[in-house]
Amino acid sequence: MSILIKGGRVITAVDDYVADVLIEGETIAAVGTSLNGSADRVIDATGKYVIPGAIDPHTHMEMPFGGTVSCDDFTSGTVSAAFGGTTTHVDFCLQAPGQSIPDALATWHEKIERCPPVIDVGFHMAITDLHDGGRLEDVARVPDEGVTSYKLFMAYKGAIMVDDETLFRTMQVAAQTGALVMVHAENGDAIDVLVKQTLAEGKTEPRWHAASRPPETEAEATNRAVKLAHIAGCPLYVVHVSCQESVEPIAVARSRGWRTWGETCTQYLFIDQTRLEEPNFEGAKYVYTPPPRPAKNFEHLWTALRTGVLSVVSTDHCPFRFSDQKTLGRDDFSKIPNGGPGIENRLHMLHHFGVREGRLSMNQLVDLCCTQPAHLFGMFPRKGTIAAGADADVVVWDSEKPLTLSAATHHSNVDYNLFEGTEVIGAPEVVLVRGQVIVDHDELVAEPGAGQFVRRARFGEPLRPRQRAAA
Ligand code: URP
Ligand code: ZN
Ligand code: ZN
């Protein structure tokens, strides 16, 4: 099958020009002007952007957490992703406490077999326990499976939080194996004390979620992780940076040339902590961790993205239904499952409020959502850009299309939308994964299973384009 995308404005992290993109099979065969020939399908992209499919390096599909399981599986979650222009995601394979690392990986592979994705999928290995089930020898073997990043939670005490010894020993292994270490950086011990004290004072509503996790707890853990990674000699990626306090240690490390990177998520650019006060328990919709912060942080985060202090915008898509999952914490905010949805609306929000309102260039949007994640997570140059030889993960983006973001129109299983009612201009028109059209003018045209598992390269190494079959 060959597809010719004609006359679009091709945007990569560094280019912006009008060209045709010829796709043959799963890869981009050529990018140039006046490419003709006999393609099986021609897509007229005149007046549209042609951008690389976005990569979301932070998702939690069907993850057991907080006494329940996140409500998107790999089919529903990836359909939702595709409608937003995301063509690859990297999900956290979570080691259940006591479970071995190979078992955890097998569990996650079963999930994508049972509910096959429509976009490509990679895994990070989330290590929660090296005392019972987990062994460092197994951790060291994980990159051989194409899973080249380790994730550790410095919070969620009594559940999936690791101690500093586990964190540091994993960092040492990463320095040997070429894996990237990712951290959820919050001081879980201090937060545990604050949560208990808050509840003891009878403060049980959702707004106390933010009050018991002050920005300094995030900043302290970020700084600790940065320093430990430097001692261990491994690259470090700090997930879901929510506030200026934790941007600062990342900025300092980067100014010293340390191998430190940070991401923020869409919600931290738009949702502030007052949303936790919404009546009728609706504040529970915004109980994710780190919590929404004071609104002054929005501009700090935009600035950090613009200046390269933060490198990626992900979604931390971890959806729990409001109707029967968030309600587990109706009488106790600490029992509200932590997480929010967002995999579908990242590009909508960043294009409208970032590009159209002058906070980001279109090249920066592509860099933050496509190219940097591909580089950092071992998928470049196969993914993350538009170039001959790359996977044909392509989005034809209509920058004039109006859309109202809503739970009524999104494609996730979750029953609310963090950006409910927000009106944006700009949405995907056609979305392709490895040359297969997945979404075509608001219609899903692919079957579950169109997506594949991606065996990622080790940190800093290229993922070579696929070999084309000989003619
Ligand atoms: O609240 C969140 N973010 N839930 C998902 C797990 C995590 O911390 O990323
Ligand atoms: Zn986290
Ligand atoms: Zn997360």
CSV table of C-alpha atoms and ligand atoms in Angstrom, one decimal:
chain,number,residue,atom,x,y,z
A,1,MET,CA,0.0,0.0,0.0
A,2,SER,CA,1.3,3.4,-0.9
A,3,ILE,CA,0.0,6.8,0.2
A,4,LEU,CA,0.9,10.2,-1.1
A,5,ILE,CA,0.2,13.1,1.3
A,6,LYS,CA,0.2,16.1,-1.1
A,7,GLY,CA,1.0,19.7,-0.5
A,8,GLY,CA,1.0,19.9,3.3
A,9,ARG,CA,3.1,22.2,5.5
A,10,VAL,CA,5.6,19.7,6.8
A,11,ILE,CA,6.7,20.6,10.4
A,12,THR,CA,9.4,18.8,12.2
A,13,ALA,CA,11.3,20.0,15.3
A,14,VAL,CA,13.5,22.1,13.0
A,15,ASP,CA,11.8,22.3,9.5
A,16,ASP,CA,8.8,24.1,8.1
A,17,TYR,CA,8.2,23.8,4.4
A,18,VAL,CA,5.5,22.8,1.9
A,19,ALA,CA,6.1,19.3,0.5
A,20,ASP,CA,4.7,16.0,-0.4
A,21,VAL,CA,5.2,12.9,1.7
A,22,LEU,CA,5.3,9.5,0.0
A,23,ILE,CA,4.6,6.5,2.1
A,24,GLU,CA,5.3,3.0,1.0
A,25,GLY,CA,4.3,0.2,3.3
A,26,GLU,CA,5.2,1.1,6.8
A,27,THR,CA,7.7,3.8,6.2
A,28,ILE,CA,8.2,7.2,4.6
A,29,ALA,CA,9.8,6.6,1.2
A,30,ALA,CA,10.4,10.2,0.2
A,31,VAL,CA,9.7,13.8,1.2
A,32,GLY,CA,9.9,16.3,-1.7
A,33,THR,CA,8.1,18.6,-4.0
A,34,SER,CA,6.0,17.5,-6.9
A,35,LEU,CA,6.2,13.8,-6.0
A,36,ASN,CA,3.9,12.1,-8.4
A,37,GLY,CA,3.5,8.5,-9.3
A,38,SER,CA,0.8,6.0,-8.7
A,39,ALA,CA,0.1,5.9,-5.0
A,40,ASP,CA,-2.8,3.8,-3.9
A,41,ARG,CA,-4.3,6.7,-2.1
A,42,VAL,CA,-3.7,10.5,-2.3
A,43,ILE,CA,-4.4,12.7,0.7
A,44,ASP,CA,-4.8,16.3,-0.1
A,45,ALA,CA,-3.1,18.2,2.7
A,46,THR,CA,-3.2,21.7,1.1
A,47,GLY,CA,-3.4,24.3,3.9
A,48,LYS,CA,-2.8,21.6,6.6
A,49,TYR,CA,0.1,20.8,8.8
A,50,VAL,CA,1.8,17.5,8.3
A,51,ILE,CA,3.5,16.6,11.6
A,52,PRO,CA,5.1,13.4,13.1
A,53,GLY,CA,2.7,11.3,15.1
A,54,ALA,CA,3.0,12.3,18.7
A,55,ILE,CA,4.6,10.1,21.4
A,56,ASP,CA,3.2,10.0,24.9
A,57,PRO,CA,5.9,8.6,27.2
A,58,HIS,CA,3.7,8.6,30.3
A,59,THR,CA,0.5,6.5,30.4
A,60,HIS,CA,-1.1,4.0,32.8
A,61,MET,CA,-3.4,1.6,31.0
A,62,GLU,CA,-5.4,-0.9,33.0
A,63,MET,CA,-3.1,-0.3,36.0
A,64,PRO,CA,-4.1,-1.6,39.5
A,65,PHE,CA,-3.8,1.4,41.7
A,66,GLY,CA,-5.5,2.9,44.7
A,67,GLY,CA,-7.8,-0.1,45.3
A,68,THR,CA,-9.1,-0.2,41.7
A,69,VAL,CA,-7.8,-0.4,38.2
A,70,SER,CA,-7.4,2.5,35.7
A,71,CYS,CA,-10.4,2.3,33.4
A,72,ASP,CA,-8.8,2.4,29.9
A,73,ASP,CA,-7.3,-0.8,28.6
A,74,PHE,CA,-4.8,-0.8,25.7
A,75,THR,CA,-7.6,-0.8,23.1
A,76,SER,CA,-9.8,2.0,24.5
A,77,GLY,CA,-6.8,4.1,25.7
A,78,THR,CA,-5.0,3.9,22.3
A,79,VAL,CA,-8.2,4.7,20.3
A,80,SER,CA,-8.5,7.8,22.5
A,81,ALA,CA,-4.8,8.6,21.9
A,82,ALA,CA,-5.2,8.2,18.1
A,83,PHE,CA,-8.0,10.7,18.0
A,84,GLY,CA,-5.7,13.2,19.5
A,85,GLY,CA,-2.8,12.6,17.1
A,86,THR,CA,-0.7,10.3,19.3
A,87,THR,CA,0.7,7.3,17.5
A,88,THR,CA,3.0,5.8,20.1
A,89,HIS,CA,2.8,5.7,23.8
A,90,VAL,CA,5.1,4.2,26.5
A,91,ASP,CA,3.2,2.7,29.4
A,92,PHE,CA,4.4,1.8,32.9
A,93,CYS,CA,4.6,-1.9,33.4
A,94,LEU,CA,4.1,-2.0,37.2
A,95,GLN,CA,5.7,-4.7,39.3
A,96,ALA,CA,3.2,-5.7,41.9
A,97,PRO,CA,4.8,-5.8,45.3
A,98,GLY,CA,6.2,-9.4,45.7
A,99,GLN,CA,6.1,-10.0,41.9
A,100,SER,CA,9.2,-10.8,40.0
A,101,ILE,CA,10.4,-8.5,37.2
A,102,PRO,CA,10.0,-11.1,34.4
A,103,ASP,CA,6.4,-11.9,35.7
A,104,ALA,CA,5.6,-8.2,35.7
A,105,LEU,CA,6.7,-7.8,32.1
A,106,ALA,CA,4.7,-10.9,31.1
A,107,THR,CA,1.6,-9.5,32.7
A,108,TRP,CA,1.9,-6.3,30.7
A,109,HIS,CA,2.5,-8.2,27.4
A,110,GLU,CA,-0.7,-10.2,28.2
A,111,LYS,CA,-2.6,-6.9,28.5
A,112,ILE,CA,-1.6,-5.9,25.0
A,113,GLU,CA,-2.5,-9.3,23.7
A,114,ARG,CA,-5.9,-9.3,25.4
A,115,CYS,CA,-6.8,-5.7,24.4
A,116,PRO,CA,-4.7,-5.0,21.4
A,117,PRO,CA,-3.7,-1.4,20.8
A,118,VAL,CA,-4.3,0.7,17.7
A,119,ILE,CA,-1.1,2.7,18.1
A,120,ASP,CA,2.4,1.5,18.8
A,121,VAL,CA,3.3,0.7,22.4
A,122,GLY,CA,6.5,0.6,24.5
A,123,PHE,CA,6.9,-0.2,28.2
A,124,HIS,CA,8.9,1.3,31.0
A,125,MET,CA,9.7,-1.1,33.9
A,126,ALA,CA,8.3,0.4,37.1
A,127,ILE,CA,10.3,-1.2,39.9
A,128,THR,CA,8.4,-1.2,43.2
A,129,ASP,CA,10.1,-3.9,45.3
A,130,LEU,CA,13.6,-5.2,45.4
A,131,HIS,CA,13.2,-6.9,48.8
A,132,ASP,CA,10.8,-9.7,48.0
A,133,GLY,CA,10.0,-10.4,44.3
A,134,GLY,CA,12.4,-8.1,42.5
A,135,ARG,CA,16.1,-8.9,41.9
A,136,LEU,CA,18.8,-6.6,40.6
A,137,GLU,CA,19.9,-9.3,38.2
A,138,ASP,CA,16.5,-9.3,36.6
A,139,VAL,CA,16.4,-5.5,36.5
A,140,ALA,CA,19.7,-5.6,34.6
A,141,ARG,CA,18.2,-7.9,31.9
A,142,VAL,CA,15.1,-5.8,31.2
A,143,PRO,CA,16.8,-3.6,28.5
A,144,ASP,CA,17.5,-6.8,26.5
A,145,GLU,CA,13.7,-7.0,26.2
A,146,GLY,CA,13.5,-3.6,24.5
A,147,VAL,CA,12.4,-2.0,27.8
A,148,THR,CA,15.1,0.5,28.3
A,149,SER,CA,13.8,2.7,31.1
A,150,TYR,CA,13.3,2.1,34.8
A,151,LYS,CA,10.7,4.0,36.8
A,152,LEU,CA,10.7,4.5,40.5
A,153,PHE,CA,8.1,6.1,42.8
A,154,MET,CA,9.5,8.2,45.6
A,155,ALA,CA,6.0,8.6,47.0
A,156,TYR,CA,2.9,6.4,47.7
A,157,LYS,CA,4.2,5.1,51.0
A,158,GLY,CA,2.9,1.7,51.9
A,159,ALA,CA,2.0,0.9,48.3
A,160,ILE,CA,4.5,1.4,45.5
A,161,MET,CA,7.1,3.8,47.0
A,162,VAL,CA,10.7,2.6,47.1
A,163,ASP,CA,13.3,3.5,49.6
A,164,ASP,CA,16.5,5.4,48.7
A,165,GLU,CA,18.5,2.2,48.7
A,166,THR,CA,16.3,0.6,46.0
A,167,LEU,CA,16.4,3.9,44.1
A,168,PHE,CA,20.1,4.2,44.2
A,169,ARG,CA,20.9,0.6,43.5
A,170,THR,CA,18.6,0.7,40.5
A,171,MET,CA,20.4,3.9,39.3
A,172,GLN,CA,23.7,2.0,39.6
A,173,VAL,CA,22.3,-0.8,37.5
A,174,ALA,CA,21.1,1.7,34.9
A,175,ALA,CA,24.5,3.2,34.7
A,176,GLN,CA,25.7,-0.2,33.6
A,177,THR,CA,22.9,-1.3,31.4
A,178,GLY,CA,22.3,2.0,29.5
A,179,ALA,CA,18.7,2.4,30.8
A,180,LEU,CA,17.1,5.8,31.6
A,181,VAL,CA,15.9,6.2,35.2
A,182,MET,CA,12.6,7.9,35.6
A,183,VAL,CA,11.4,9.2,39.0
A,184,HIS,CA,8.1,10.2,40.4
A,185,ALA,CA,9.7,12.8,42.7
A,186,GLU,CA,7.9,13.5,46.0
A,187,ASN,CA,9.0,13.0,49.5
A,188,GLY,CA,6.6,10.1,50.4
A,189,ASP,CA,7.6,9.9,54.1
A,190,ALA,CA,6.8,13.6,54.8
A,191,ILE,CA,3.6,13.4,52.7
A,192,ASP,CA,2.5,10.4,54.7
A,193,VAL,CA,2.9,12.3,58.0
A,194,LEU,CA,1.1,15.3,56.6
A,195,VAL,CA,-1.8,13.2,55.2
A,196,LYS,CA,-2.3,11.5,58.5
A,197,GLN,CA,-2.2,14.8,60.4
A,198,THR,CA,-4.6,16.4,58.0
A,199,LEU,CA,-7.1,13.5,58.3
A,200,ALA,CA,-6.8,13.5,62.1
A,201,GLU,CA,-7.9,17.1,62.0
A,202,GLY,CA,-11.1,16.0,60.3
A,203,LYS,CA,-10.1,17.5,56.9
A,204,THR,CA,-11.3,14.9,54.4
A,205,GLU,CA,-12.4,16.8,51.3
A,206,PRO,CA,-10.5,16.6,48.0
A,207,ARG,CA,-8.9,20.0,48.5
A,208,TRP,CA,-6.7,18.6,51.3
A,209,HIS,CA,-5.0,16.4,48.7
A,210,ALA,CA,-3.0,19.5,47.5
A,211,ALA,CA,-2.6,20.9,51.0
A,212,SER,CA,-0.9,17.7,52.2
A,213,ARG,CA,1.5,17.6,49.3
A,214,PRO,CA,3.2,21.0,49.3
A,215,PRO,CA,5.5,21.9,46.4
A,216,GLU,CA,8.6,21.7,48.6
A,217,THR,CA,8.0,17.9,49.0
A,218,GLU,CA,8.3,17.6,45.2
A,219,ALA,CA,11.3,19.9,45.1
A,220,GLU,CA,13.2,18.0,47.8
A,221,ALA,CA,12.7,14.7,46.1
A,222,THR,CA,13.6,16.1,42.7
A,223,ASN,CA,16.8,17.5,44.1
A,224,ARG,CA,17.6,14.2,45.9
A,225,ALA,CA,17.0,12.2,42.7
A,226,VAL,CA,19.1,14.5,40.7
A,227,LYS,CA,22.0,14.2,43.1
A,228,LEU,CA,21.7,10.4,43.5
A,229,ALA,CA,21.6,9.9,39.7
A,230,HIS,CA,24.7,12.1,39.4
A,231,ILE,CA,26.6,10.0,41.9
A,232,ALA,CA,25.4,6.7,40.3
A,233,GLY,CA,26.3,8.0,36.8
A,234,CYS,CA,22.9,7.3,35.1
A,235,PRO,CA,20.7,9.6,33.0
A,236,LEU,CA,17.6,10.8,34.9
A,237,TYR,CA,14.2,11.9,33.7
A,238,VAL,CA,11.8,13.5,36.2
A,239,VAL,CA,8.2,12.8,35.4
A,240,HIS,CA,5.2,15.2,35.8
A,241,VAL,CA,7.0,18.3,37.1
A,242,SER,CA,4.2,20.5,38.4
A,243,CYS,CA,5.8,23.6,39.9
A,244,GLN,CA,8.6,26.1,39.8
A,245,GLU,CA,10.1,24.6,43.0
A,246,SER,CA,10.9,21.4,41.2
A,247,VAL,CA,11.9,23.0,37.9
A,248,GLU,CA,14.7,24.7,39.8
A,249,PRO,CA,16.8,21.6,40.7
A,250,ILE,CA,16.4,20.4,37.1
A,251,ALA,CA,17.6,23.8,35.8
A,252,VAL,CA,20.6,23.7,38.0
A,253,ALA,CA,21.6,20.2,37.0
A,254,ARG,CA,21.2,21.0,33.4
A,255,SER,CA,23.2,24.2,33.7
A,256,ARG,CA,26.0,22.0,35.1
A,257,GLY,CA,25.8,19.7,32.1
A,258,TRP,CA,24.3,16.8,34.1
A,259,ARG,CA,22.3,14.2,32.3
A,260,THR,CA,18.9,15.4,33.7
A,261,TRP,CA,15.7,15.9,31.9
A,262,GLY,CA,12.2,16.8,33.0
A,263,GLU,CA,8.6,16.6,31.7
A,264,THR,CA,5.5,18.3,32.6
A,265,CYS,CA,1.9,17.2,31.7
A,266,THR,CA,-0.9,19.1,29.9
A,267,GLN,CA,-2.9,19.5,33.1
A,268,TYR,CA,-0.2,21.3,35.0
A,269,LEU,CA,-0.3,24.1,32.4
A,270,PHE,CA,-4.0,24.7,32.8
A,271,ILE,CA,-5.6,23.4,36.0
A,272,ASP,CA,-4.9,25.0,39.3
A,273,GLN,CA,-5.5,23.9,42.8
A,274,THR,CA,-8.8,25.8,43.3
A,275,ARG,CA,-10.4,23.1,41.0
A,276,LEU,CA,-10.1,20.7,43.9
A,277,GLU,CA,-12.7,22.8,45.7
A,278,GLU,CA,-15.5,22.1,43.2
A,279,PRO,CA,-18.7,21.3,44.9
A,280,ASN,CA,-20.5,17.9,45.1
A,281,PHE,CA,-17.2,16.1,45.4
A,282,GLU,CA,-16.4,17.1,41.8
A,283,GLY,CA,-13.0,18.3,43.0
A,284,ALA,CA,-12.1,14.6,43.1
A,285,LYS,CA,-11.8,14.7,39.3
A,286,TYR,CA,-8.6,16.7,39.8
A,287,VAL,CA,-7.0,14.4,42.4
A,288,TYR,CA,-3.9,13.4,40.6
A,289,THR,CA,-0.3,13.4,41.9
A,290,PRO,CA,1.5,15.8,42.1
A,291,PRO,CA,-1.6,17.8,42.7
A,292,PRO,CA,-2.8,20.8,40.8
A,293,ARG,CA,-0.7,23.8,42.0
A,294,PRO,CA,-1.3,27.6,42.4
A,295,ALA,CA,-2.0,29.2,39.0
A,296,LYS,CA,1.3,31.2,39.1
A,297,ASN,CA,3.1,28.0,38.1
A,298,PHE,CA,1.5,27.9,34.6
A,299,GLU,CA,3.8,30.7,33.3
A,300,HIS,CA,6.9,29.1,35.0
A,301,LEU,CA,6.2,25.8,33.3
A,302,TRP,CA,5.6,27.4,29.9
A,303,THR,CA,8.9,29.3,30.3
A,304,ALA,CA,10.7,26.1,31.3
A,305,LEU,CA,9.3,24.4,28.1
A,306,ARG,CA,10.3,27.3,25.9
A,307,THR,CA,13.8,27.5,27.3
A,308,GLY,CA,14.5,23.8,27.2
A,309,VAL,CA,14.7,23.4,31.0
A,310,LEU,CA,11.8,20.9,30.6
A,311,SER,CA,12.0,18.7,27.5
A,312,VAL,CA,8.6,16.9,27.1
A,313,VAL,CA,4.9,17.4,27.6
A,314,SER,CA,3.2,14.0,28.4
A,315,THR,CA,-0.2,13.3,29.7
A,316,ASP,CA,0.1,10.9,32.7
A,317,HIS,CA,-3.1,9.4,31.4
A,318,CYS,CA,-4.4,7.4,34.4
A,319,PRO,CA,-8.2,7.5,34.2
A,320,PHE,CA,-10.6,6.6,37.0
A,321,ARG,CA,-14.3,7.1,36.5
A,322,PHE,CA,-15.9,9.8,38.6
A,323,SER,CA,-19.1,7.7,39.0
A,324,ASP,CA,-17.8,4.7,40.8
A,325,GLN,CA,-14.0,4.9,41.2
A,326,LYS,CA,-13.2,8.4,42.5
A,327,THR,CA,-16.0,7.9,45.0
A,328,LEU,CA,-13.9,5.4,46.8
A,329,GLY,CA,-12.5,8.5,48.6
A,330,ARG,CA,-15.8,10.3,49.3
A,331,ASP,CA,-15.1,10.4,53.0
A,332,ASP,CA,-11.3,10.4,52.9
A,333,PHE,CA,-9.3,12.3,50.2
A,334,SER,CA,-6.4,9.9,50.6
A,335,LYS,CA,-8.6,7.0,49.3
A,336,ILE,CA,-9.5,8.8,46.1
A,337,PRO,CA,-7.6,6.9,43.3
A,338,ASN,CA,-4.9,9.2,42.1
A,339,GLY,CA,-4.9,10.0,38.4
A,340,GLY,CA,-6.6,11.8,35.7
A,341,PRO,CA,-7.3,11.3,32.0
A,342,GLY,CA,-5.8,13.3,29.2
A,343,ILE,CA,-4.3,11.2,26.4
A,344,GLU,CA,-6.6,12.5,23.8
A,345,ASN,CA,-6.4,16.3,24.3
A,346,ARG,CA,-2.7,17.0,24.6
A,347,LEU,CA,-2.1,18.3,21.1
A,348,HIS,CA,-5.5,20.1,21.0
A,349,MET,CA,-4.6,22.1,24.2
A,350,LEU,CA,-1.0,22.8,23.2
A,351,HIS,CA,-1.8,23.8,19.7
A,352,HIS,CA,-4.6,26.1,20.7
A,353,PHE,CA,-3.2,27.7,23.9
A,354,GLY,CA,0.5,27.1,23.1
A,355,VAL,CA,0.9,27.8,19.3
A,356,ARG,CA,-2.2,29.9,18.5
A,357,GLU,CA,-1.8,32.1,21.6
A,358,GLY,CA,1.9,32.6,21.0
A,359,ARG,CA,3.5,30.6,23.8
A,360,LEU,CA,5.2,28.0,21.6
A,361,SER,CA,6.1,27.7,18.0
A,362,MET,CA,4.8,24.8,16.0
A,363,ASN,CA,8.3,23.5,15.8
A,364,GLN,CA,8.5,23.6,19.6
A,365,LEU,CA,5.2,21.7,19.9
A,366,VAL,CA,6.6,19.0,17.6
A,367,ASP,CA,9.8,18.9,19.6
A,368,LEU,CA,8.1,18.6,22.9
A,369,CYS,CA,5.5,16.0,21.9
A,370,CYS,CA,7.3,14.0,19.2
A,371,THR,CA,11.0,14.5,18.7
A,372,GLN,CA,12.3,14.8,22.3
A,373,PRO,CA,10.3,11.8,23.5
A,374,ALA,CA,11.7,9.8,20.6
A,375,HIS,CA,15.2,10.8,21.4
A,376,LEU,CA,14.9,10.3,25.2
A,377,PHE,CA,13.1,6.9,25.0
A,378,GLY,CA,15.2,5.2,22.3
A,379,MET,CA,13.0,5.6,19.3
A,380,PHE,CA,14.7,8.2,17.1
A,381,PRO,CA,15.1,8.3,14.1
A,382,ARG,CA,12.6,5.6,13.5
A,383,LYS,CA,9.9,7.7,15.2
A,384,GLY,CA,9.5,11.4,16.2
A,385,THR,CA,10.2,13.1,12.9
A,386,ILE,CA,9.2,13.1,9.2
A,387,ALA,CA,12.1,11.9,7.1
A,388,ALA,CA,12.7,9.2,4.5
A,389,GLY,CA,13.2,5.9,6.2
A,390,ALA,CA,11.3,6.8,9.3
A,391,ASP,CA,8.1,5.0,10.4
A,392,ALA,CA,5.1,6.6,8.6
A,393,ASP,CA,3.6,7.8,11.8
A,394,VAL,CA,2.0,11.0,10.4
A,395,VAL,CA,-0.7,13.4,11.4
A,396,VAL,CA,-2.4,15.7,9.0
A,397,TRP,CA,-3.5,18.5,11.3
A,398,ASP,CA,-6.3,20.9,10.4
A,399,SER,CA,-5.3,24.1,12.3
A,400,GLU,CA,-8.6,25.7,11.6
A,401,LYS,CA,-11.0,23.0,12.8
A,402,PRO,CA,-13.1,24.0,15.9
A,403,LEU,CA,-13.7,21.4,18.6
A,404,THR,CA,-15.2,21.5,22.1
A,405,LEU,CA,-13.4,19.1,24.4
A,406,SER,CA,-15.8,17.0,26.4
A,407,ALA,CA,-16.4,13.6,27.9
A,408,ALA,CA,-19.4,13.4,25.5
A,409,THR,CA,-17.1,13.4,22.5
A,410,HIS,CA,-13.8,11.9,23.6
A,411,HIS,CA,-13.0,8.2,23.1
A,412,SER,CA,-11.6,7.1,26.5
A,413,ASN,CA,-13.7,4.9,28.8
A,414,VAL,CA,-13.6,7.6,31.5
A,415,ASP,CA,-16.7,9.6,32.3
A,416,TYR,CA,-15.3,13.1,32.6
A,417,ASN,CA,-12.9,15.3,30.8
A,418,LEU,CA,-10.3,17.5,32.7
A,419,PHE,CA,-10.9,20.2,30.1
A,420,GLU,CA,-14.7,19.8,29.8
A,421,GLY,CA,-16.2,22.6,27.7
A,422,THR,CA,-12.9,24.0,26.5
A,423,GLU,CA,-13.2,25.3,23.0
A,424,VAL,CA,-10.1,24.9,20.8
A,425,ILE,CA,-9.3,25.4,17.2
A,426,GLY,CA,-7.1,22.7,15.6
A,427,ALA,CA,-7.5,18.9,15.4
A,428,PRO,CA,-6.2,15.9,13.5
A,429,GLU,CA,-7.8,15.2,10.2
A,430,VAL,CA,-6.0,12.0,9.3
A,431,VAL,CA,-3.7,9.9,11.6
A,432,LEU,CA,-1.4,7.2,10.3
A,433,VAL,CA,0.6,4.6,12.2
A,434,ARG,CA,3.3,2.9,10.2
A,435,GLY,CA,1.5,3.8,7.0
A,436,GLN,CA,-1.9,2.6,8.1
A,437,VAL,CA,-4.7,5.1,8.4
A,438,ILE,CA,-6.1,4.8,11.9
A,439,VAL,CA,-8.3,7.9,12.1
A,440,ASP,CA,-9.8,9.4,9.0
A,441,HIS,CA,-12.0,12.6,9.4
A,442,ASP,CA,-13.2,11.7,12.9
A,443,GLU,CA,-13.7,8.1,12.1
A,444,LEU,CA,-11.8,5.1,13.5
A,445,VAL,CA,-10.9,3.0,10.4
A,446,ALA,CA,-8.5,0.5,12.0
A,447,GLU,CA,-9.0,-2.6,14.0
A,448,PRO,CA,-7.5,-3.3,17.4
A,449,GLY,CA,-4.1,-4.8,16.8
A,450,ALA,CA,-2.9,-2.2,14.3
A,451,GLY,CA,-0.4,-1.1,16.9
A,452,GLN,CA,2.7,-3.0,17.7
A,453,PHE,CA,5.1,-3.4,20.6
A,454,VAL,CA,8.2,-1.3,20.1
A,455,ARG,CA,11.5,-2.7,21.3
A,456,ARG,CA,13.3,0.5,22.2
A,457,ALA,CA,17.0,1.3,21.9
A,458,ARG,CA,19.1,2.0,25.0
A,459,PHE,CA,19.5,5.5,26.2
A,460,GLY,CA,21.4,7.7,23.6
A,461,GLU,CA,21.4,4.9,21.0
A,462,PRO,CA,19.5,5.2,17.7
A,463,LEU,CA,16.6,3.0,16.8
A,464,ARG,CA,17.5,2.2,13.2
A,465,PRO,CA,14.8,2.5,10.6
A,466,ARG,CA,13.2,-0.8,9.5
A,467,GLN,CA,14.8,-2.6,6.6
A,468,ARG,CA,12.5,-2.5,3.6
A,469,ALA,CA,11.7,-5.8,2.1
A,470,ALA,CA,13.7,-6.4,-1.1
A,471,ALA,CA,11.5,-5.9,-4.2
B,1,URP,O1,-1.9,10.7,40.0
B,1,URP,C1,-1.2,10.1,39.3
B,1,URP,N1,-0.3,10.7,38.6
B,1,URP,N2,-1.4,8.8,39.1
B,1,URP,C2,-0.7,7.9,38.3
B,1,URP,C3,0.5,7.4,39.0
B,1,URP,C4,1.6,8.4,38.9
B,1,URP,O2,2.0,8.9,40.0
B,1,URP,O3,2.1,8.8,37.9
B,2,ZN,ZN,3.7,9.7,39.4
B,3,ZN,ZN,2.0,8.6,36.0
